């Protein structure tokens, strides 16, 4: 079947091809540690409202105690009607969602259909289960398809749960408190956006690994509204000095202009068959 | 995710559960709670579905690692569907139980999941099978499983009678689940009950606040 060989199943298990090389490198460059995977220490949330799904995320990516990226995008594009928030190891969530997105794009082209959220969930579940938790990706998948508005969570070991509202990441407990208190089925758009914003805000305030701005993504039948940032951090500092050099900082000593002489050697005109 | 995981045996989300199944006169009742936990401390879901339909008249209840159980039941659903197409007949309940048992036994090193399979077929009527962690398969008229089952062995042994009516059996199952959920911290939420008979399948959900209460609650 044409569709089956698009989603190739790679060899089972985790690939340890680079493990001996990495160990040797660590031995050679003594004292130097191999880079640790960048974890996003995150707050992500999602909820199903009357006309669709709202996803929210903070934008801080931490590497140990340092904020590595203040404007990290944690809401990933999967397909025109499905977006995915990722918590856990940044590389894992990026790559997993990219892989899923490419596979679904090929599927859409082959079958002529828009992918369904449940298909994306099944592919993710199969992949993450196969790696037995080695891929540290906790994902919230939300989307709208012909069967309705859906929100799913996929855990790193491959467990799946379908829910009306959800929060994940290191700030999930704070965010979940706000969601549990404010969630009602069939909220209106503005209420839903405000509830998600408030829950991410709670995560940012109560968790050191979450912070900076809040991104919101609204998915409805009509389309997607990716608002980045929805709310900017009030703790942005303004730089006291400018790091750009004024034009003229570097004095010009001499200037020499050499025109390139080009001559037409040969010209051919080929007509395209546009019948 | 890591902060929730303490020294629980199961990695990731666990169903730490109470599941049961019982045969009555003309059918079988299969039921479970709805709590999923991580590390025995954090309830990651209050409404997880543990009673999974693997074929028209065959359901199974899951216990153990949620990821492993979902993966196994997915594979089992596929195998049974294919089997029933080949045989041009609905599969027997023992076939479903055997499919699960093969998966659990062959992969016993990697998997941490146990199942109770219950259903109705034309050959033997209502049946209940247990597939435990290592892949043992046995048939019993009534069975309980999961971490919460330890608290209700006495109740089940005392109160189960063969050939009960459907209502008696429903009441028995609801009481058993309520008692277990009341004592086990990793069981809770709502009680899902599925009644399978020759005529069809009925799914009953009893919310937490409508469960029977006992003297000290």
Coordinates of C-alpha atoms in Angstrom, one line a residue:
Chain A
X1 CA 0.0 0.0 0.0
X2 CA 1.5 3.4 -1.0
X3 CA 0.7 5.0 2.3
X4 CA 2.3 2.3 4.4
X5 CA 5.8 2.7 3.1
X6 CA 5.8 6.5 3.7
X7 CA 5.9 5.9 7.4
X8 CA 9.0 3.7 7.5
X9 CA 9.5 1.9 10.7
X10 CA 13.2 2.3 11.5
X11 CA 15.2 -0.4 13.3
X12 CA 14.0 -1.2 16.8
X13 CA 15.6 0.3 19.9
X14 CA 17.8 3.2 20.6
X15 CA 20.8 3.9 18.5
X16 CA 24.1 3.8 20.5
X17 CA 26.3 4.3 17.5
X18 CA 27.9 7.5 18.9
X19 CA 28.3 6.3 22.4
X20 CA 31.9 5.0 22.1
X21 CA 32.9 8.1 20.2
X22 CA 31.4 10.4 22.8
X23 CA 33.2 8.5 25.6
X24 CA 36.5 8.7 23.7
X25 CA 36.1 12.5 23.1
X26 CA 35.3 13.1 26.8
X27 CA 38.5 11.2 27.6
X28 CA 40.7 13.2 25.1
X29 CA 39.5 16.6 26.1
X30 CA 40.0 16.1 29.8
X31 CA 38.0 18.1 32.2
X32 CA 35.6 19.0 29.4
X33 CA 32.0 17.6 29.8
X34 CA 30.0 16.6 26.8
X35 CA 27.1 19.1 26.5
X36 CA 24.1 18.1 28.5
X37 CA 20.7 18.1 26.7
X38 CA 18.9 21.4 27.0
X39 CA 15.7 21.0 29.1
X40 CA 13.0 23.5 28.7
X41 CA 11.7 23.5 32.3
X42 CA 8.3 24.7 31.1
X43 CA 4.7 25.5 31.6
X44 CA 2.4 24.4 28.8
X45 CA -1.4 24.2 28.9
X46 CA -4.3 23.6 26.6
X47 CA -8.0 23.5 26.8
X48 CA -11.0 22.7 24.6
X49 CA -13.5 25.5 24.2
X50 CA -16.7 26.0 22.3
X51 CA -15.3 26.6 18.8
X52 CA -11.9 24.8 19.1
X53 CA -8.7 24.4 21.1
X54 CA -6.5 27.0 22.8
X55 CA -2.8 26.1 23.5
X56 CA -0.5 28.2 25.7
X57 CA 3.2 28.1 26.6
X58 CA 5.8 30.1 28.3
X59 CA 9.0 31.0 26.3
X60 CA 11.9 30.3 28.6
X61 CA 14.5 27.6 27.8
X62 CA 17.0 26.9 30.6
X63 CA 20.3 25.2 30.6
X64 CA 21.1 24.4 34.2
X65 CA 20.6 27.7 36.0
X66 CA 21.1 29.9 33.0
X67 CA 18.2 31.0 30.7
X68 CA 19.5 29.9 27.4
X69 CA 16.6 31.2 25.3
X70 CA 14.2 33.9 26.4
X71 CA 12.0 33.6 23.3
X72 CA 11.9 29.9 22.7
X73 CA 8.9 28.7 20.7
X74 CA 7.3 25.7 22.4
X75 CA 4.1 25.5 20.4
X76 CA 5.1 23.5 17.3
X77 CA 3.3 23.3 14.0
X78 CA 2.2 19.8 13.1
X79 CA -0.3 20.4 10.3
X80 CA -2.6 23.3 9.4
X81 CA -5.2 22.1 11.9
X82 CA -3.0 20.6 14.6
X83 CA -0.4 22.2 16.9
X84 CA 1.6 20.6 19.7
X85 CA 3.1 22.0 22.9
X86 CA 6.3 20.3 24.1
X87 CA 7.8 20.0 27.5
X88 CA 10.9 18.0 28.5
X89 CA 14.2 17.8 26.6
X90 CA 14.1 20.6 24.0
X91 CA 15.9 18.7 21.2
X92 CA 13.5 15.7 21.7
X93 CA 10.3 17.7 21.5
X94 CA 11.6 19.7 18.5
X95 CA 12.7 16.6 16.6
X96 CA 9.7 14.5 17.5
X97 CA 7.3 17.2 16.4
X98 CA 9.2 17.8 13.2
X99 CA 9.2 14.2 12.3
X100 CA 5.5 13.9 13.0
X101 CA 4.8 17.1 10.9
X102 CA 6.7 15.7 7.9
X103 CA 5.1 12.4 8.1
X104 CA 1.6 13.9 8.3
X105 CA 2.4 16.3 5.4
X106 CA 3.4 13.3 3.2
X107 CA 0.3 11.4 4.3
X108 CA -1.9 14.4 3.4
X109 CA -0.4 14.6 -0.1
X110 CA -0.7 10.9 -0.7
X111 CA -4.2 10.5 0.6
X112 CA -5.7 13.8 -0.2
X113 CA -7.1 14.1 3.3
X114 CA -6.4 16.4 6.2
X115 CA -4.8 14.5 9.0
X116 CA -6.9 13.8 12.1
X117 CA -5.7 14.6 15.6
X118 CA -6.1 11.0 16.6
X119 CA -3.8 9.9 13.8
X120 CA -1.1 12.3 15.1
X121 CA -1.6 10.9 18.6
X122 CA -1.2 7.3 17.4
X123 CA 2.0 8.0 15.5
X124 CA 3.5 9.8 18.5
X125 CA 2.4 7.1 20.9
X126 CA 4.0 4.3 18.7
X127 CA 7.2 6.2 18.4
X128 CA 7.6 7.2 22.0
X129 CA 6.7 3.8 23.2
X130 CA 9.3 2.2 21.0
X131 CA 12.0 4.2 22.7
X132 CA 10.8 3.3 26.2
X133 CA 11.1 6.7 27.7
X134 CA 14.5 7.5 26.3
X135 CA 13.0 10.3 24.3
X136 CA 12.1 12.9 27.0
X137 CA 9.1 14.5 25.3
X138 CA 5.9 15.3 27.2
X139 CA 3.5 16.6 24.6
X140 CA 0.1 18.3 24.5
X141 CA -1.5 17.8 21.1
X142 CA -4.5 20.0 20.2
X143 CA -6.4 20.3 17.0
X144 CA -9.6 20.6 15.1
X145 CA -10.6 18.1 12.5
X146 CA -13.8 16.8 10.9
X147 CA -14.7 14.8 14.0
X148 CA -14.5 17.8 16.4
X149 CA -12.1 19.6 18.7
X150 CA -9.6 17.4 20.5
X151 CA -6.9 17.7 23.1
X152 CA -4.6 14.8 23.9
X153 CA -1.6 14.3 26.2
X154 CA 1.3 12.0 25.2
X155 CA 3.8 11.1 28.0
X156 CA 7.4 10.2 27.4
X157 CA 6.8 6.5 27.9
X158 CA 4.0 6.5 25.4
X159 CA 0.9 6.8 27.5
X160 CA -2.0 8.7 25.9
X161 CA -5.0 10.4 27.5
X162 CA -7.8 12.5 26.0
X163 CA -8.8 15.4 28.1
X164 CA -10.8 18.6 28.0
X165 CA -8.0 20.7 29.7
X166 CA -4.4 20.0 30.7
X167 CA -1.1 21.4 31.9
X168 CA 2.4 19.9 31.7
X169 CA 6.0 20.7 32.4
X170 CA 7.7 21.8 35.6
X171 CA 5.1 24.5 36.2
X172 CA 2.2 22.2 35.7
X173 CA 0.9 22.0 39.2
X174 CA 0.5 25.8 39.5
X175 CA -1.1 26.0 36.0
X176 CA -3.4 23.1 36.7
X177 CA -4.7 24.8 39.8
X178 CA -5.9 27.7 37.8
X179 CA -7.4 25.5 35.1
X180 CA -9.2 23.3 37.6
X181 CA -10.8 26.4 39.2
X182 CA -11.8 28.2 36.0
X183 CA -12.6 25.5 33.4
X184 CA -16.1 25.0 32.2
X185 CA -17.2 23.1 29.1
X186 CA -18.0 25.3 26.1
X187 CA -16.2 28.5 27.1
X188 CA -16.2 31.5 24.7
X189 CA -13.0 32.4 22.9
X190 CA -12.0 35.4 25.0
X191 CA -12.7 33.5 28.3
X192 CA -10.7 30.5 27.0
X193 CA -7.7 32.7 26.0
X194 CA -7.8 34.5 29.4
X195 CA -7.9 31.2 31.3
X196 CA -5.0 29.7 29.5
X197 CA -3.0 33.0 29.9
X198 CA -3.8 33.0 33.6
X199 CA -2.7 29.4 34.0
X200 CA 0.6 29.9 32.2
X201 CA 1.1 33.1 34.2
X202 CA 0.7 31.1 37.4
X203 CA 3.3 28.6 36.1
X204 CA 5.7 31.4 35.4
X205 CA 5.2 33.0 38.8
X206 CA 5.6 29.8 40.8
X207 CA 8.2 27.9 38.8
X208 CA 11.8 29.0 38.3
X209 CA 12.1 27.0 35.1
X210 CA 9.3 28.9 33.4
X211 CA 9.2 32.5 32.5
X212 CA 9.5 35.4 30.1
X213 CA 6.6 35.7 27.6
X214 CA 3.4 33.8 27.0
X215 CA 2.5 32.4 23.6
X216 CA -1.1 31.5 22.8
X217 CA -2.3 29.5 19.8
X218 CA -6.0 29.3 19.0
X219 CA -7.1 26.6 16.6
X220 CA -10.7 26.6 15.2
X221 CA -12.4 25.3 12.1
X222 CA -11.8 28.6 10.4
X223 CA -8.1 28.6 11.0
X224 CA -5.2 29.2 13.4
X225 CA -4.3 32.3 15.3
X226 CA -0.8 31.9 16.6
X227 CA -0.2 34.9 18.9
X228 CA 3.5 35.2 19.7
X229 CA 3.9 36.8 22.2
X230 CA 0.4 37.1 23.7
X231 CA 1.7 38.7 26.8
X232 CA 5.2 40.1 27.3
X233 CA 7.0 39.7 30.5
X234 CA 6.8 42.9 32.6
X235 CA 10.4 42.2 33.8
X236 CA 12.1 42.9 30.5
X237 CA 15.2 45.0 31.2
X238 CA 16.3 47.8 28.8
X239 CA 19.9 47.7 27.8
X240 CA 21.8 50.6 29.1
X241 CA 24.4 50.5 26.3
X242 CA 24.1 49.9 22.6
X243 CA 26.3 47.2 21.2
X244 CA 26.0 48.4 17.6
X245 CA 28.8 50.5 16.1
X246 CA 28.0 53.9 14.6
X247 CA 28.7 54.1 10.9
X248 CA 32.1 55.7 10.6
X249 CA 33.6 54.1 13.7
X250 CA 36.1 52.3 11.5
X251 CA 38.0 54.9 9.5
X252 CA 38.4 54.1 5.8
X253 CA 42.1 54.5 4.8
X254 CA 42.0 53.9 1.0
X255 CA 39.3 53.0 -1.5
X256 CA 39.8 51.2 -4.8
X257 CA 37.1 50.3 -7.2
X258 CA 37.7 47.6 -9.8
X259 CA 34.9 47.1 -12.3
X260 CA 34.3 43.5 -13.4
X261 CA 34.4 43.3 -17.2
X262 CA 31.8 40.9 -18.4
X263 CA 31.4 40.1 -22.1
X264 CA 28.7 38.0 -23.6
X265 CA 30.3 34.9 -25.0
X266 CA 27.4 32.9 -26.1
X267 CA 23.6 33.3 -26.0
X268 CA 21.0 30.6 -26.5
X269 CA 17.3 31.0 -26.2
X270 CA 15.2 27.8 -25.5
X271 CA 11.5 27.9 -25.7
X272 CA 9.4 26.1 -23.1
X273 CA 6.7 23.8 -24.3
X274 CA 3.7 25.4 -22.7
X275 CA 1.0 23.7 -24.6
Chain B
X1 CA 7.9 15.0 34.8
X2 CA 10.9 13.7 36.8
X3 CA 9.9 15.5 40.0
X4 CA 6.8 13.4 40.2
X5 CA 8.6 10.1 39.8
X6 CA 9.8 8.8 43.2
X7 CA 10.6 5.2 43.9
X8 CA 7.5 3.6 42.3
X9 CA 8.2 0.3 40.5
X10 CA 6.5 1.5 37.4
X11 CA 8.2 4.1 35.2
X12 CA 6.0 6.9 33.8
X13 CA 2.3 6.9 34.3
X14 CA 0.9 4.0 36.3
X15 CA -2.6 2.9 36.5
X16 CA -2.2 1.7 40.2
X17 CA -5.7 0.5 40.1
X18 CA -8.7 -1.6 41.2
X19 CA -10.1 -3.8 38.4
X20 CA -12.6 -6.6 38.6
X21 CA -14.8 -8.9 36.6
X22 CA -17.6 -11.2 37.6
X23 CA -19.9 -13.6 35.7
X24 CA -23.6 -13.5 36.4
X25 CA -26.5 -15.4 35.0
X26 CA -26.4 -14.6 31.2
X27 CA -23.5 -12.2 31.1
X28 CA -20.4 -10.7 32.7
X29 CA -19.7 -7.4 34.5
X30 CA -16.2 -5.9 34.1
X31 CA -15.3 -2.7 36.0
X32 CA -12.5 -0.4 37.1
X33 CA -11.7 2.9 38.8
X34 CA -10.4 5.8 36.8
X35 CA -7.3 7.1 38.5
X36 CA -3.8 7.3 36.9
X37 CA -0.8 8.2 39.1
X38 CA 2.9 8.9 38.8
X39 CA 5.2 7.7 41.5
X40 CA 2.3 7.0 43.8
X41 CA 2.1 10.7 44.8
X42 CA 0.7 12.7 41.9
X43 CA -2.7 11.9 40.3
X44 CA -2.0 12.6 36.6
X45 CA -5.5 11.8 35.5
X46 CA -8.8 11.5 37.4
X47 CA -10.7 10.2 34.4
X48 CA -8.5 7.7 32.6
X49 CA -10.3 4.9 30.8
X50 CA -9.1 1.5 31.9
X51 CA -11.9 -0.6 30.4
X52 CA -10.8 -1.0 26.8
X53 CA -12.9 -2.7 24.1
X54 CA -10.8 -5.1 22.1
X55 CA -13.8 -6.5 20.1
X56 CA -17.6 -6.2 19.9
X57 CA -18.3 -8.4 22.9
X58 CA -14.8 -8.5 24.5
X59 CA -13.4 -6.0 26.9
X60 CA -10.3 -5.9 29.0
X61 CA -9.2 -4.0 32.1
X62 CA -5.7 -2.8 32.4
X63 CA -3.3 -2.5 35.4
X64 CA 0.3 -1.5 35.7
X65 CA 2.2 0.9 33.4
X66 CA -0.3 2.8 31.3
X67 CA 2.1 3.1 28.3
X68 CA 2.7 -0.7 28.3
X69 CA -0.9 -1.5 28.7
X70 CA -2.1 0.8 26.0
X71 CA 0.6 -0.5 23.6
X72 CA -0.4 -4.2 24.3
X73 CA -4.1 -3.5 23.9
X74 CA -3.5 -1.7 20.7
X75 CA -1.6 -4.7 19.3
X76 CA -4.3 -7.1 20.7
X77 CA -7.1 -5.1 19.0
X78 CA -5.3 -5.4 15.7
X79 CA -4.7 -9.1 16.1
X80 CA -8.3 -9.8 17.1
X81 CA -9.7 -7.7 14.3
X82 CA -7.5 -9.5 11.7
X83 CA -8.3 -12.9 13.3
X84 CA -12.0 -12.3 13.1
X85 CA -11.8 -11.3 9.4
X86 CA -9.9 -14.5 8.6
X87 CA -12.3 -16.7 10.6
X88 CA -15.3 -14.8 9.4
X89 CA -16.6 -15.1 12.9
X90 CA -16.3 -13.0 16.1
X91 CA -13.3 -14.2 18.1
X92 CA -13.7 -16.3 21.2
X93 CA -13.0 -14.6 24.6
X94 CA -10.2 -17.2 25.2
X95 CA -8.6 -16.1 21.9
X96 CA -8.5 -12.5 23.1
X97 CA -7.0 -13.6 26.4
X98 CA -4.5 -15.7 24.7
X99 CA -3.4 -12.8 22.4
X100 CA -2.7 -10.7 25.5
X101 CA -1.0 -13.6 27.2
X102 CA 1.3 -14.2 24.3
X103 CA 2.3 -10.5 24.2
X104 CA 2.8 -10.4 28.0
X105 CA 4.7 -13.7 28.2
X106 CA 7.0 -13.2 25.2
X107 CA 7.9 -9.7 26.4
X108 CA 7.9 -10.3 30.1
X109 CA 11.3 -8.6 30.6
X110 CA 10.2 -5.3 29.1
X111 CA 6.5 -5.1 30.0
X112 CA 4.8 -4.2 33.3
X113 CA 1.1 -4.7 32.6
X114 CA -1.6 -7.1 33.7
X115 CA -5.1 -7.6 32.3
X116 CA -8.5 -9.0 33.1
X117 CA -10.3 -10.0 29.9
X118 CA -14.1 -10.6 30.0
X119 CA -16.7 -11.1 27.3
X120 CA -19.3 -13.2 25.8
X121 CA -19.1 -15.6 22.9
X122 CA -21.4 -18.1 21.3
X123 CA -19.4 -21.2 22.3
X124 CA -19.0 -20.8 26.0
X125 CA -21.1 -17.8 26.9
X126 CA -19.9 -15.3 29.5
X127 CA -16.2 -15.8 30.6
X128 CA -13.5 -14.1 32.6
X129 CA -9.8 -14.6 32.2
X130 CA -6.8 -13.2 34.0
X131 CA -3.5 -12.5 32.4
X132 CA -1.0 -11.6 35.1
X133 CA 2.3 -9.7 34.9
X134 CA 4.5 -12.6 33.8
X135 CA 2.0 -14.0 31.3
X136 CA 0.0 -16.6 33.3
X137 CA -3.5 -17.1 31.9
X138 CA -6.3 -18.6 34.0
X139 CA -10.0 -18.6 33.9
X140 CA -12.1 -17.7 36.9
X141 CA -15.8 -16.9 37.5
X142 CA -14.9 -13.8 39.5
X143 CA -11.5 -12.0 39.7
X144 CA -10.0 -8.8 41.0
X145 CA -6.7 -7.1 40.2
X146 CA -4.6 -4.1 40.7
X147 CA -3.2 -2.5 43.9
X148 CA -6.6 -1.9 45.3
X149 CA -7.7 -5.5 45.0
X150 CA -5.8 -6.5 48.2
X151 CA -8.4 -4.6 50.2
X152 CA -11.4 -6.4 48.8
X153 CA -10.4 -10.1 48.7
X154 CA -12.4 -10.8 51.8
X155 CA -15.5 -8.9 50.5
X156 CA -15.4 -10.7 47.1
X157 CA -14.8 -14.2 48.7
X158 CA -17.8 -13.6 51.0
X159 CA -20.2 -11.9 48.8
X160 CA -19.8 -13.5 45.3
X161 CA -22.4 -16.1 44.4
X162 CA -22.6 -17.9 41.1
X163 CA -25.7 -17.2 38.9
X164 CA -26.6 -13.9 40.4
X165 CA -29.0 -11.6 38.6
X166 CA -27.7 -8.7 36.6
X167 CA -28.7 -6.2 39.2
X168 CA -27.2 -8.2 42.1
X169 CA -24.0 -8.5 40.2
X170 CA -23.9 -4.7 39.4
X171 CA -24.4 -3.9 43.0
X172 CA -21.7 -6.4 44.0
X173 CA -19.2 -4.9 41.6
X174 CA -20.1 -1.3 42.6
X175 CA -19.7 -2.1 46.3
X176 CA -16.4 -3.9 45.7
X177 CA -15.0 -1.0 43.7
X178 CA -16.2 1.6 46.2
X179 CA -14.6 -0.3 49.1
X180 CA -11.3 -0.6 47.3
X181 CA -11.3 3.0 46.2
X182 CA -12.0 4.0 49.8
X183 CA -8.9 2.3 51.1
X184 CA -6.3 2.4 48.3
X185 CA -4.7 5.8 47.6
X186 CA -3.9 5.1 44.0
X187 CA -7.4 4.0 43.1
X188 CA -10.2 6.6 42.8
X189 CA -12.2 8.8 40.6
X190 CA -15.3 7.3 39.0
X191 CA -16.3 3.7 38.7
X192 CA -16.6 2.4 35.1
X193 CA -18.7 -0.7 34.7
X194 CA -19.4 -2.5 31.5
X195 CA -22.1 -5.2 31.3
X196 CA -21.6 -7.7 28.4
X197 CA -24.4 -10.1 27.4
X198 CA -25.4 -11.8 24.2
X199 CA -27.8 -8.9 23.4
X200 CA -25.2 -6.2 23.7
X201 CA -22.9 -4.1 25.8
X202 CA -23.9 -1.4 28.3
X203 CA -21.4 1.1 29.8
X204 CA -22.4 2.5 33.3
X205 CA -20.4 5.2 34.9
X206 CA -20.9 5.8 38.7
X207 CA -19.4 9.2 39.7
X208 CA -17.4 9.3 42.9
X209 CA -20.1 11.1 44.9
X210 CA -22.8 8.5 43.9
X211 CA -20.7 5.5 45.0
X212 CA -22.1 3.6 48.0
X213 CA -20.9 4.8 51.3
X214 CA -20.0 2.6 54.2
X215 CA -20.3 3.1 57.9
X216 CA -17.2 5.2 58.5
X217 CA -17.6 7.7 55.6

